């Protein structure tokens, strides 16, 4: 569907769909440092596409979706408006960024921009958290919403987790025959259910009556500070009250039947997300992925290379590598499980494993940039990535990927292992298990 | 090792004696075993501990030994911390040894026994075939009798019993080779500093080898390898783009592509390090196939 067709129909989308993506703000991005110092987290390239593009691409697959609203409180920046323009052009759908005046929590932004969301009378709207990474089952959710809830319910996208990891997420107890949500609790201390909130929803417009109730309750509660009154937490103020009580039980869970799902809370998870989206490209966009050509560099598994990157024919890449624009990779270099951002230079014989190499970095010959893999237990099909904190109880850096911020240079023959390097550092000796400020 | 110069000026062929001792017999016992051979004539013989390295000035030792005409001459070398060793007290002009002092707390001398000796066969009467220490049970009595002289070693000396010291000793020996017979050292674009390469070894393109590297017979160094301060023993292979520093690669071992080895990593015989691993200060026993990185020093059995 082209842009004109979708745009002309934006004011007559009676009975159509909209989508909201909650993109958060720079306060959340702190967990994504040092990369978020240069770029808002939702625009960070995962598998070579800006993070949010994966959401948008999944959403536009449903032809009824007539508008996408990004809600967050990143400042309107050139980067953001360029991204929005690019996406509108590429996918032919109106996309707008609505900036919150303050962090409004997971539902405050939805409530604040209710008129924008409801304009044109959509029959329902999707809400996606930007910090999850999966093959969003947009079609299936819409269908579930029409068929199972009769087109007027509220649906949470659920996914399965193991008993221990479920405790770090919103847990959903389902009535198996009707898929109604009997109970909802955010991050319980003890096991409640192994179905977790996967960060996606489809709501009928009358969800706003519940948001209004939560909003009013905030204002009636004298214990809440003025500045925080407009902030609404979707989980505790809306989902938990809706679960298994009166209101005709309109809250449902749609369980993703298969496929990957992960939350991306910090930069360390980006390599994992990179791998997941690259593997998705094998089916959806094989044209994005590099192939072995006679006399060319060697490729293993899923590798995406920007056409402007220059790669020596003796380099070996993959699996699960993205190489950005203008990157130069020298003779005999090895890159595996990594994101190499635009204009970085990797000199001959260097080895980059489980790492993110920032924009404009220069890695000397025979240098080794290595992180620890954040792999899941291969014997547990529903294992999720754990969001460990940066440091362990001894104050040492937890094993994680290595991240080089923008413009870092690493001298020849050094090793940088399990280390986060802030932008524009020049490393003249090896580093292990450190944060270099 | 006992080394016996046949003929007065060491030009004729020398005899190597290798006595296999059945039990731990310290330093003097093996000499007792070799008594028959050593007593054949009155010619002096050398005794060397094999865990030290130096420039081996045999000819000068022999000259000194002949000049004093006594039972034994031991090589002494200067050390920075004599309190760690047994030191030798001797007359600086005559060279005659007065006494030995074990780990002196107060400075008496900075010269220690370097583990290299020359003896006349008459010394054998002091030695029995049993568990016996030259240093403790023979030398002090020889010194008492005025039969022991010191030979002051010029140049380097290193105890190479530990891998770290082995690599330092190797570097010292290579710079000695540079001074005495530079034609033995490798020359070319791939080589930096003092590098000794066996003629049967193969070296790939685009490598940077050295300083202080010894490459043994039938070793294969593939393209783009960076190697420094290391010894690669017979038949080993270092695969492309590997980076190896301060390590000893055992006989027939294989170091995979893009492997990084450093901080005195030691591979026993026939060890395989899989591609792209990081090996930091690991001591790896023979016949191991290493499939995961070892980022912290450890012994892999």
XYZ file of C-alpha atoms in Angstrom:
738
model
C 0.000 0.000 0.000
C 1.506 3.314 -0.928
C 1.818 6.414 1.169
C -0.899 8.391 -0.602
C -3.462 5.703 -0.215
C -2.772 5.288 3.486
C -2.515 9.029 4.056
C -5.741 9.837 2.260
C -7.485 7.361 4.467
C -6.079 8.614 7.740
C -9.098 10.750 8.495
C -11.537 8.077 7.477
C -10.093 5.179 9.354
C -13.365 4.281 10.956
C -12.965 0.713 11.986
C -9.283 0.612 11.071
C -6.281 0.201 13.357
C -3.521 2.394 14.747
C -0.324 1.552 16.526
C 1.494 3.269 19.369
C 5.129 2.568 20.140
C 6.328 3.655 23.561
C 9.904 4.724 23.049
C 10.740 6.055 26.514
C 13.294 8.749 26.937
C 16.917 9.513 27.646
C 16.530 8.560 31.341
C 15.957 4.980 30.216
C 18.753 5.255 27.717
C 21.303 5.530 30.519
C 21.324 1.770 30.568
C 22.377 1.930 26.982
C 25.431 4.062 27.524
C 27.901 4.758 26.066
C 26.072 4.264 22.781
C 23.059 6.396 23.729
C 25.404 9.352 24.213
C 25.439 9.672 20.435
C 22.044 8.415 19.354
C 18.634 7.927 21.004
C 18.399 4.269 21.927
C 15.358 3.582 19.676
C 17.403 4.607 16.657
C 20.383 2.393 17.423
C 20.994 -0.017 14.550
C 20.151 -3.617 15.315
C 20.904 -5.968 12.433
C 21.563 -2.853 10.393
C 18.163 -1.218 10.823
C 17.232 1.347 13.437
C 15.792 -0.473 16.403
C 12.260 0.924 15.895
C 12.247 -0.003 12.250
C 11.814 -3.643 13.231
C 8.646 -2.694 15.100
C 7.397 -0.522 12.267
C 8.086 -3.179 9.685
C 6.076 -5.720 11.662
C 3.211 -3.272 12.214
C 2.765 -2.212 8.592
C 2.271 -5.813 7.570
C -1.289 -5.395 8.717
C -3.001 -3.341 6.012
C -5.604 -1.990 8.431
C -2.996 -0.068 10.391
C -3.347 3.510 9.180
C -1.089 5.457 11.501
C 1.836 4.881 13.827
C 2.389 7.155 16.804
C 5.707 7.160 18.616
C 5.312 8.381 22.180
C 8.255 9.280 24.377
C 10.150 12.212 25.749
C 13.300 12.329 23.714
C 13.729 15.877 22.503
C 12.674 16.458 18.957
C 16.005 16.096 17.218
C 17.189 16.085 13.672
C 17.987 12.411 14.034
C 14.462 11.654 15.155
C 12.720 13.685 12.467
C 14.949 12.250 9.774
C 14.124 8.771 10.992
C 10.385 9.501 10.961
C 10.633 10.915 7.426
C 12.621 7.914 6.224
C 10.152 5.470 7.672
C 7.120 7.282 6.245
C 8.707 7.235 2.834
C 9.827 3.634 3.063
C 6.622 2.131 4.390
C 4.059 4.584 3.047
C 2.291 5.170 6.337
C 1.854 8.319 8.410
C 4.156 8.237 11.417
C 4.279 10.937 14.064
C 6.442 11.455 17.079
C 4.523 12.771 20.069
C 6.791 14.120 22.753
C 5.688 13.897 26.382
C 6.302 17.041 28.438
C 7.680 14.839 31.235
C 8.164 11.115 31.728
C 4.593 9.903 32.055
C 5.123 6.242 32.843
C 3.972 3.355 30.733
C 0.380 4.604 30.298
C 0.525 8.335 31.040
C 1.635 9.142 27.499
C -1.191 7.101 26.018
C -3.670 8.932 28.188
C -2.146 12.342 27.485
C -2.312 11.828 23.719
C -5.724 10.100 23.776
C -7.218 12.547 21.294
C -4.470 11.829 18.805
C -4.890 8.107 19.228
C -8.664 8.186 18.908
C -8.781 10.658 16.043
C -10.577 9.028 13.115
C -12.261 6.415 15.317
C -10.012 3.375 14.982
C -11.634 0.133 16.037
C -8.603 -0.707 18.163
C -4.972 0.275 18.613
C -1.764 -1.605 19.212
C 0.713 -0.583 21.877
C 4.271 -1.888 21.733
C 7.132 -1.282 24.102
C 10.179 -0.337 22.120
C 12.529 -2.252 24.413
C 11.334 -5.664 23.325
C 12.653 -7.477 20.371
C 10.610 -10.183 18.658
C 8.826 -11.127 15.475
C 5.710 -9.167 16.487
C 2.629 -11.245 15.616
C 0.585 -8.241 14.531
C -1.813 -10.178 12.311
C -2.484 -12.795 14.907
C -3.088 -10.217 17.619
C -5.579 -8.319 15.477
C -7.342 -11.513 14.567
C -7.427 -12.647 18.184
C -8.851 -9.267 19.134
C -11.693 -9.597 16.609
C -12.458 -13.272 17.009
C -11.787 -14.095 20.636
C -12.631 -10.827 22.371
C -15.443 -10.025 19.990
C -13.605 -6.908 18.901
C -14.024 -5.029 22.156
C -11.510 -6.520 24.575
C -7.993 -5.716 25.677
C -5.281 -8.135 24.693
C -1.838 -8.571 26.219
C 0.791 -10.283 24.127
C 2.213 -13.047 26.291
C 5.149 -15.335 25.969
C 6.384 -18.261 27.950
C 9.315 -18.034 30.359
C 10.875 -20.473 32.774
C 9.745 -20.406 36.372
C 12.717 -18.577 37.708
C 12.982 -15.947 35.026
C 9.236 -15.255 35.054
C 9.789 -13.440 38.340
C 11.492 -10.546 36.561
C 8.490 -9.821 34.360
C 4.766 -9.133 34.529
C 3.125 -12.517 35.121
C -0.201 -13.485 33.650
C -2.568 -16.213 34.837
C -4.778 -17.334 31.987
C -8.136 -19.058 31.961
C -7.160 -21.619 29.309
C -10.481 -22.074 27.512
C -11.402 -18.383 27.163
C -7.855 -16.904 27.293
C -9.131 -14.370 29.814
C -6.612 -12.990 32.260
C -7.502 -14.179 35.748
C -4.634 -12.501 37.488
C -1.862 -10.074 36.633
C 1.107 -9.216 38.800
C 4.256 -7.303 37.987
C 7.569 -8.902 39.080
C 6.230 -11.166 41.832
C 8.536 -12.473 44.534
C 7.271 -16.013 44.209
C 6.182 -18.008 41.213
C 2.744 -17.079 39.894
C 2.703 -18.076 36.246
C 5.122 -18.821 33.464
C 3.234 -16.645 30.991
C 4.833 -13.237 30.950
C 3.878 -9.900 29.489
C 5.792 -9.597 26.231
C 5.311 -5.836 25.951
C 2.659 -5.737 23.241
C -1.078 -4.968 23.454
C -4.116 -4.359 21.350
C -6.751 -2.252 23.066
C -10.296 -1.328 22.175
C -10.839 2.441 22.506
C -12.856 2.069 25.691
C -9.588 1.215 27.490
C -9.517 4.983 28.029
C -12.251 4.742 30.626
C -9.812 2.735 32.733
C -6.981 5.144 32.051
C -9.239 8.017 33.023
C -10.079 6.229 36.245
C -6.385 5.721 36.997
C -5.688 9.358 36.175
C -8.477 10.594 38.431
C -7.318 8.323 41.210
C -3.863 9.874 40.951
C -5.331 13.333 41.450
C -7.446 12.214 44.372
C -4.468 10.607 46.055
C -2.883 13.248 48.247
C 0.212 11.182 48.737
C 1.264 11.602 45.117
C 3.472 14.542 44.378
C 2.019 17.086 41.952
C 4.648 16.535 39.341
C 4.023 12.797 39.287
C 0.219 13.012 39.023
C 0.121 12.689 35.247
C 2.235 9.591 35.296
C 0.279 6.353 35.026
C 1.699 2.884 35.329
C -0.020 0.563 32.901
C 0.714 -2.531 34.913
C -0.300 -1.623 38.429
C -2.978 0.979 37.622
C -4.662 -0.655 34.659
C -3.762 -4.286 33.999
C -3.793 -5.550 37.570
C -7.232 -4.010 38.348
C -8.641 -5.275 35.053
C -7.468 -8.833 35.550
C -10.079 -11.256 36.770
C -12.505 -8.717 38.224
C -15.860 -7.352 37.076
C -15.938 -5.351 33.881
C -17.084 -8.425 32.065
C -13.511 -9.691 32.095
C -12.337 -7.881 29.017
C -8.620 -8.513 29.513
C -7.219 -11.358 27.454
C -3.821 -12.843 26.754
C -2.649 -13.868 23.319
C 0.309 -16.204 23.643
C 2.966 -16.035 20.971
C 3.138 -19.585 19.767
C 6.783 -19.648 18.910
C 9.711 -17.583 17.873
C 12.177 -15.468 19.693
C 11.439 -12.776 22.217
C 13.800 -10.738 24.311
C 13.811 -7.533 26.222
C 16.678 -5.209 25.446
C 17.497 -3.365 28.628
C 21.139 -2.533 28.125
C 23.698 -2.346 25.408
C 24.897 -5.830 26.289
C 21.625 -7.264 25.015
C 22.051 -5.599 21.657
C 24.306 -8.345 20.317
C 21.661 -10.899 21.200
C 18.931 -8.836 19.568
C 21.189 -8.359 16.555
C 21.452 -12.106 16.208
C 17.687 -12.608 16.512
C 16.792 -10.049 13.859
C 19.533 -11.260 11.533
C 18.122 -14.767 11.792
C 14.702 -13.339 10.952
C 16.200 -11.777 7.837
C 17.138 -15.228 6.595
C 13.441 -15.784 5.904
C 12.124 -12.267 5.439
C 14.928 -10.375 3.745
C 17.546 -12.760 2.414
C 18.561 -9.896 0.112
C 19.923 -8.016 3.140
C 22.397 -10.750 3.947
C 25.870 -11.188 2.528
C 26.744 -14.325 0.612
C 30.049 -15.946 -0.231
C 31.392 -14.983 -3.601
C 34.398 -16.529 -5.332
C 37.512 -14.620 -4.325
C 35.586 -12.503 -1.824
C 35.752 -12.419 1.915
C 34.467 -15.448 3.740
C 31.003 -15.293 5.322
C 29.577 -17.586 7.978
C 25.885 -17.496 8.877
C 23.889 -14.284 8.896
C 25.959 -11.211 8.088
C 24.662 -7.861 6.906
C 27.141 -5.492 5.321
C 26.418 -1.935 4.293
C 27.184 -1.572 0.586
C 29.663 1.219 1.265
C 31.837 -0.880 3.613
C 35.213 -1.983 2.266
C 36.186 -5.448 3.317
C 39.425 -7.153 2.409
C 39.002 -10.424 0.567
C 40.980 -12.274 3.244
C 38.737 -11.129 6.119
C 36.313 -13.597 7.674
C 32.931 -12.420 8.970
C 30.100 -14.026 10.857
C 27.973 -15.464 12.096
C 25.701 -12.669 13.310
C 27.545 -9.577 12.274
C 26.408 -6.184 11.092
C 28.952 -3.962 9.359
C 27.922 -0.318 8.978
C 28.427 2.325 6.309
C 31.958 3.296 5.364
C 33.541 0.670 7.600
C 36.976 -0.581 6.527
C 38.013 -4.111 7.448
C 41.610 -5.056 6.733
C 43.349 -8.200 5.575
C 42.922 -11.279 7.709
C 40.571 -9.633 10.186
C 37.943 -11.742 11.943
C 34.560 -10.441 13.101
C 31.991 -12.645 14.820
C 28.825 -11.849 16.845
C 29.364 -8.133 16.560
C 27.978 -4.791 15.497
C 30.503 -2.581 13.743
C 29.125 0.940 13.457
C 29.644 3.403 10.641
C 33.139 4.451 9.591
C 34.988 2.180 12.022
C 38.336 0.837 10.843
C 39.431 -2.681 11.754
C 43.025 -3.225 10.752
C 44.667 -6.423 9.565
C 44.631 -9.623 11.620
C 42.406 -8.091 14.331
C 39.727 -10.168 15.966
C 36.367 -8.786 17.142
C 34.104 -11.154 19.100
C 30.844 -10.439 20.965
C 31.373 -6.702 20.846
C 29.991 -3.424 19.614
C 32.548 -1.264 17.856
C 31.358 2.352 17.934
C 31.260 4.871 15.130
C 34.696 6.003 13.871
C 36.666 3.596 16.066
C 40.104 2.490 14.902
C 41.378 -0.936 15.923
C 45.081 -1.552 15.354
C 46.613 -4.620 13.728
C 46.403 -7.855 15.738
C 44.164 -6.208 18.307
C 41.493 -8.307 19.964
C 38.160 -6.862 21.075
C 36.260 -9.502 22.963
C 33.165 -9.743 25.122
C 31.491 -12.633 26.854
C 28.591 -14.138 24.945
C 25.157 -13.549 26.457
C 23.855 -16.905 25.342
C 20.767 -18.530 26.711
C 20.622 -22.039 28.059
C 20.282 -24.028 24.830
C 18.359 -26.777 26.624
C 15.635 -24.432 27.796
C 13.448 -23.403 24.862
C 11.739 -20.648 26.849
C 14.858 -19.202 28.492
C 15.064 -15.419 28.443
C 18.016 -13.151 28.640
C 18.533 -11.990 32.217
C 18.921 -8.321 32.880
C 21.762 -8.485 35.312
C 23.133 -5.271 36.636
C 26.448 -4.047 35.348
C 28.346 -5.019 38.485
C 28.252 -8.118 40.650
C 28.209 -8.122 44.435
C 32.007 -7.884 44.594
C 31.847 -4.685 42.615
C 33.381 -6.315 39.573
C 31.981 -5.924 36.099
C 29.683 -8.801 35.221
C 30.793 -10.712 32.146
C 29.185 -8.993 29.215
C 29.905 -7.823 25.729
C 32.641 -5.297 25.079
C 31.453 -1.889 23.912
C 33.660 0.761 22.374
C 32.038 4.187 22.293
C 32.353 6.543 19.362
C 35.840 7.419 18.151
C 37.773 5.044 20.409
C 41.160 4.018 19.125
C 42.867 0.823 20.216
C 46.562 0.471 19.561
C 47.969 -2.560 17.769
C 48.240 -5.917 19.499
C 46.137 -4.989 22.538
C 43.291 -6.951 24.039
C 40.134 -5.263 25.310
C 38.094 -7.899 27.140
C 34.691 -7.482 28.825
C 35.154 -3.742 28.947
C 33.056 -0.672 28.267
C 35.013 2.215 26.790
C 33.501 5.681 26.724
C 33.756 7.762 23.557
C 36.975 9.208 22.171
C 39.413 7.268 24.352
C 42.781 6.225 23.037
C 43.796 2.888 24.494
C 47.535 2.311 24.671
C 47.453 -0.747 26.903
C 45.201 -3.764 27.287
C 42.083 -3.657 29.479
C 40.003 -6.391 31.052
C 36.780 -6.243 33.088
C 36.683 -2.477 33.365
C 34.732 0.609 32.488
C 37.027 3.194 30.993
C 35.711 6.669 31.626
C 75.404 -33.505 31.715
C 79.056 -34.401 31.781
C 81.156 -33.166 28.947
C 84.635 -34.432 28.437
C 87.062 -32.633 26.132
C 89.261 -35.238 24.434
C 92.571 -33.714 23.627
C 94.259 -30.722 25.148
C 92.652 -27.923 23.161
C 89.143 -29.292 22.662
C 89.516 -29.451 18.924
C 89.097 -33.168 18.587
C 85.747 -34.760 19.137
C 84.353 -34.519 22.610
C 82.593 -37.313 24.418
C 79.142 -36.856 25.846
C 78.331 -38.986 28.823
C 74.782 -39.391 29.903
C 74.350 -41.271 33.109
C 70.820 -42.366 33.836
C 70.240 -42.478 37.513
C 67.715 -44.890 38.912
C 66.792 -42.802 41.849
C 66.973 -39.189 42.732
C 70.654 -38.877 43.398
C 71.114 -35.120 43.411
C 74.210 -33.719 41.803
C 77.129 -35.870 42.854
C 75.734 -39.386 42.440
C 75.727 -39.501 38.641
C 79.416 -38.591 38.614
C 80.102 -41.665 40.725
C 78.266 -43.769 38.153
C 80.450 -42.400 35.386
C 83.626 -42.952 37.356
C 84.983 -45.696 35.112
C 84.855 -43.569 32.013
C 86.082 -40.407 33.671
C 89.036 -42.045 35.326
C 90.377 -43.499 32.069
C 92.970 -40.786 31.846
C 94.028 -37.685 33.747
C 92.142 -35.234 31.487
C 89.711 -32.893 33.229
C 85.966 -32.998 32.475
C 83.151 -30.449 32.499
C 79.984 -30.820 34.536
C 76.987 -28.690 33.602
C 73.602 -28.266 35.212
C 71.163 -28.206 32.327
C 68.739 -25.658 33.829
C 71.031 -22.687 33.404
C 72.076 -20.779 30.343
C 75.110 -18.596 29.670
C 77.760 -18.062 27.019
C 79.690 -21.210 28.066
C 83.351 -20.035 27.973
C 84.728 -23.613 28.014
C 88.064 -22.767 26.541
C 88.850 -20.067 29.068
C 87.668 -22.318 31.880
C 90.013 -25.040 30.747
C 92.895 -22.571 30.586
C 92.248 -21.358 34.099
C 91.841 -24.894 35.370
C 95.202 -25.897 33.891
C 96.857 -22.749 35.216
C 95.987 -23.444 38.881
C 96.360 -27.213 38.537
C 93.991 -28.041 41.406
C 91.031 -30.442 41.532
C 88.188 -28.168 40.514
C 87.068 -24.873 39.041
C 83.531 -23.602 39.412
C 81.983 -20.820 37.407
C 80.617 -17.979 39.494
C 78.317 -15.215 38.352
C 77.237 -11.927 39.819
C 73.621 -11.579 41.010
C 71.644 -8.589 42.221
C 70.162 -10.267 45.263
C 72.791 -12.567 46.754
C 70.606 -13.105 49.827
C 68.454 -15.465 47.747
C 71.304 -17.806 46.853
C 74.317 -19.631 48.202
C 77.216 -17.238 47.640
C 80.856 -18.007 47.002
C 83.585 -16.200 48.940
C 86.925 -16.285 47.158
C 90.220 -14.443 46.816
C 89.740 -11.917 44.011
C 93.332 -12.106 42.833
C 94.103 -15.822 43.031
C 90.502 -17.025 42.538
C 90.910 -19.570 45.331
C 87.593 -20.286 47.050
C 87.522 -19.680 50.774
C 83.990 -20.780 51.703
C 80.317 -20.971 50.757
C 77.596 -19.076 52.618
C 73.968 -20.145 52.149
C 71.505 -17.210 51.763
C 73.633 -14.617 53.617
C 71.716 -12.006 55.619
C 74.768 -9.756 55.784
C 76.576 -9.093 52.526
C 79.666 -11.242 52.051
C 79.756 -11.597 48.286
C 77.542 -11.114 45.262
C 78.963 -14.079 43.363
C 77.043 -17.344 43.225
C 77.718 -20.800 41.925
C 76.573 -20.779 38.297
C 76.220 -24.572 38.113
C 79.056 -25.083 35.627
C 82.256 -26.837 36.654
C 85.469 -28.362 35.403
C 87.086 -31.125 37.459
C 90.211 -33.214 37.308
C 89.465 -36.946 37.731
C 91.113 -36.873 41.172
C 87.923 -35.261 42.435
C 86.182 -38.616 42.059
C 87.797 -39.944 45.201
C 85.562 -37.553 47.133
C 82.396 -38.921 45.525
C 80.402 -42.077 46.270
C 77.539 -43.629 44.310
C 74.728 -42.498 46.564
C 72.365 -39.661 47.230
C 74.933 -36.925 47.485
C 75.100 -33.203 46.871
C 78.122 -31.669 45.185
C 77.323 -28.285 46.619
C 76.886 -29.421 50.223
C 78.957 -32.558 50.623
C 81.831 -32.082 48.221
C 82.613 -28.434 47.507
C 83.014 -27.227 51.116
C 85.705 -29.883 51.719
C 87.447 -29.114 48.443
C 87.520 -25.439 49.485
C 88.913 -26.382 52.893
C 91.678 -28.315 51.162
C 92.453 -25.378 48.851
C 91.461 -27.466 45.830
C 88.661 -25.274 44.466
C 88.939 -22.141 42.330
C 86.380 -19.680 41.008
C 86.037 -18.701 37.364
C 84.381 -15.314 37.042
C 81.754 -15.444 34.293
C 81.500 -12.491 32.011
C 78.217 -11.742 30.301
C 74.817 -13.195 30.916
C 73.736 -16.050 33.116
C 70.210 -17.186 33.842
C 68.607 -19.980 35.793
C 65.989 -21.238 33.341
C 64.151 -23.749 35.491
C 60.901 -21.759 35.317
C 59.120 -20.953 32.026
C 59.300 -17.212 32.682
C 63.052 -17.422 33.263
C 63.433 -19.791 30.322
C 62.021 -17.087 28.045
C 64.277 -14.429 29.576
C 67.283 -16.736 29.255
C 66.344 -17.403 25.654
C 66.294 -13.660 24.940
C 69.703 -13.243 26.614
C 71.134 -16.138 24.680
C 69.806 -14.689 21.402
C 71.482 -11.356 22.049
C 74.666 -13.295 22.776
C 74.244 -14.968 19.383
C 73.759 -11.523 17.839
C 77.163 -10.495 19.228
C 79.087 -13.649 18.492
C 77.585 -15.156 15.343
C 74.929 -12.834 13.877
C 74.847 -14.861 10.658
C 72.820 -17.527 12.510
C 69.928 -15.105 13.064
C 67.054 -14.654 10.624
C 67.013 -11.582 8.415
C 64.164 -10.147 6.365
C 61.019 -8.028 6.400
C 59.151 -10.447 8.631
C 61.765 -10.453 11.365
C 62.319 -7.987 14.169
C 65.230 -8.225 16.594
C 66.936 -11.520 17.343
C 65.165 -14.502 15.826
C 66.551 -17.984 15.344
C 64.752 -20.100 12.754
C 65.553 -23.715 11.962
C 66.148 -24.145 8.216
C 63.409 -26.774 8.013
C 60.733 -24.405 9.412
C 58.255 -22.718 7.045
C 57.226 -19.099 7.550
C 54.158 -17.625 5.793
C 53.543 -14.213 4.263
C 52.873 -11.034 6.199
C 54.133 -12.300 9.549
C 55.896 -10.245 12.154
C 58.283 -12.426 14.091
C 60.424 -11.221 16.924
C 62.034 -9.887 18.898
C 63.424 -12.869 20.791
C 61.855 -15.831 19.056
C 63.211 -19.336 18.471
C 61.492 -21.469 15.850
C 62.367 -25.144 15.888
C 62.660 -27.792 13.164
C 59.644 -28.525 10.921
C 57.596 -25.782 12.520
C 54.950 -24.176 10.291
C 54.094 -20.524 10.790
C 51.143 -19.594 8.580
C 50.409 -16.183 7.038
C 49.865 -13.090 9.147
C 51.132 -14.446 12.440
C 52.587 -12.117 15.078
C 55.084 -13.809 17.363
C 57.345 -12.326 20.018
C 59.401 -13.496 23.032
C 58.455 -17.093 22.421
C 59.855 -20.509 21.650
C 58.100 -22.756 19.159
C 59.283 -26.341 19.464
C 59.736 -28.979 16.777
C 56.773 -29.772 14.543
C 54.392 -27.178 15.995
C 52.050 -25.131 13.813
C 50.869 -21.557 14.363
C 47.832 -20.817 12.199
C 47.059 -17.576 10.381
C 46.514 -14.298 12.222
C 47.409 -15.754 15.609
C 49.158 -13.461 18.080
C 51.593 -15.137 20.452
C 53.736 -13.373 23.033
C 55.879 -14.729 25.883
C 54.796 -18.308 25.388
C 56.293 -21.729 24.827
C 54.603 -23.841 22.166
C 55.264 -27.546 22.731
C 56.291 -30.128 20.160
C 53.610 -30.895 17.529
C 51.145 -28.443 19.087
C 48.704 -26.439 16.980
C 47.710 -22.862 17.741
C 44.489 -21.996 15.867
C 43.650 -18.998 13.738
C 43.166 -15.682 15.563
C 44.253 -17.221 18.830
C 45.820 -14.814 21.291
C 48.362 -16.330 23.689
C 50.316 -14.355 26.221
C 51.743 -14.004 29.754
C 53.908 -17.128 29.796
C 51.436 -19.604 28.408
C 53.070 -23.000 28.046
C 51.743 -25.787 25.847
C 52.941 -29.335 26.405
C 53.437 -31.743 23.552
C 50.603 -32.180 21.018
C 48.217 -29.566 22.443
C 45.574 -28.104 20.147
C 44.223 -24.614 20.744
C 41.058 -24.164 18.699
C 40.552 -21.073 16.530
C 39.828 -17.658 18.021
C 40.527 -18.545 21.652
C 42.288 -16.415 24.227
C 44.931 -18.149 26.337
C 46.411 -16.014 29.093
C 49.128 -17.508 31.281
C 47.830 -21.067 30.997
C 50.038 -24.120 31.547
C 48.509 -26.835 29.418
C 49.492 -30.455 29.840
C 50.297 -32.638 26.828
C 47.687 -33.991 24.397
C 44.929 -31.548 25.364
C 42.407 -30.186 22.919
C 41.469 -26.735 24.178
C 38.043 -25.511 23.055
C 37.318 -22.646 25.450
C 39.300 -19.543 26.269
C 41.371 -19.358 29.416
C 41.389 -15.646 30.242
C 43.020 -16.069 33.661
C 46.233 -17.951 34.460
C 45.591 -21.595 35.320
C 46.941 -25.099 34.869
C 44.892 -27.203 32.467
C 45.308 -30.905 33.182
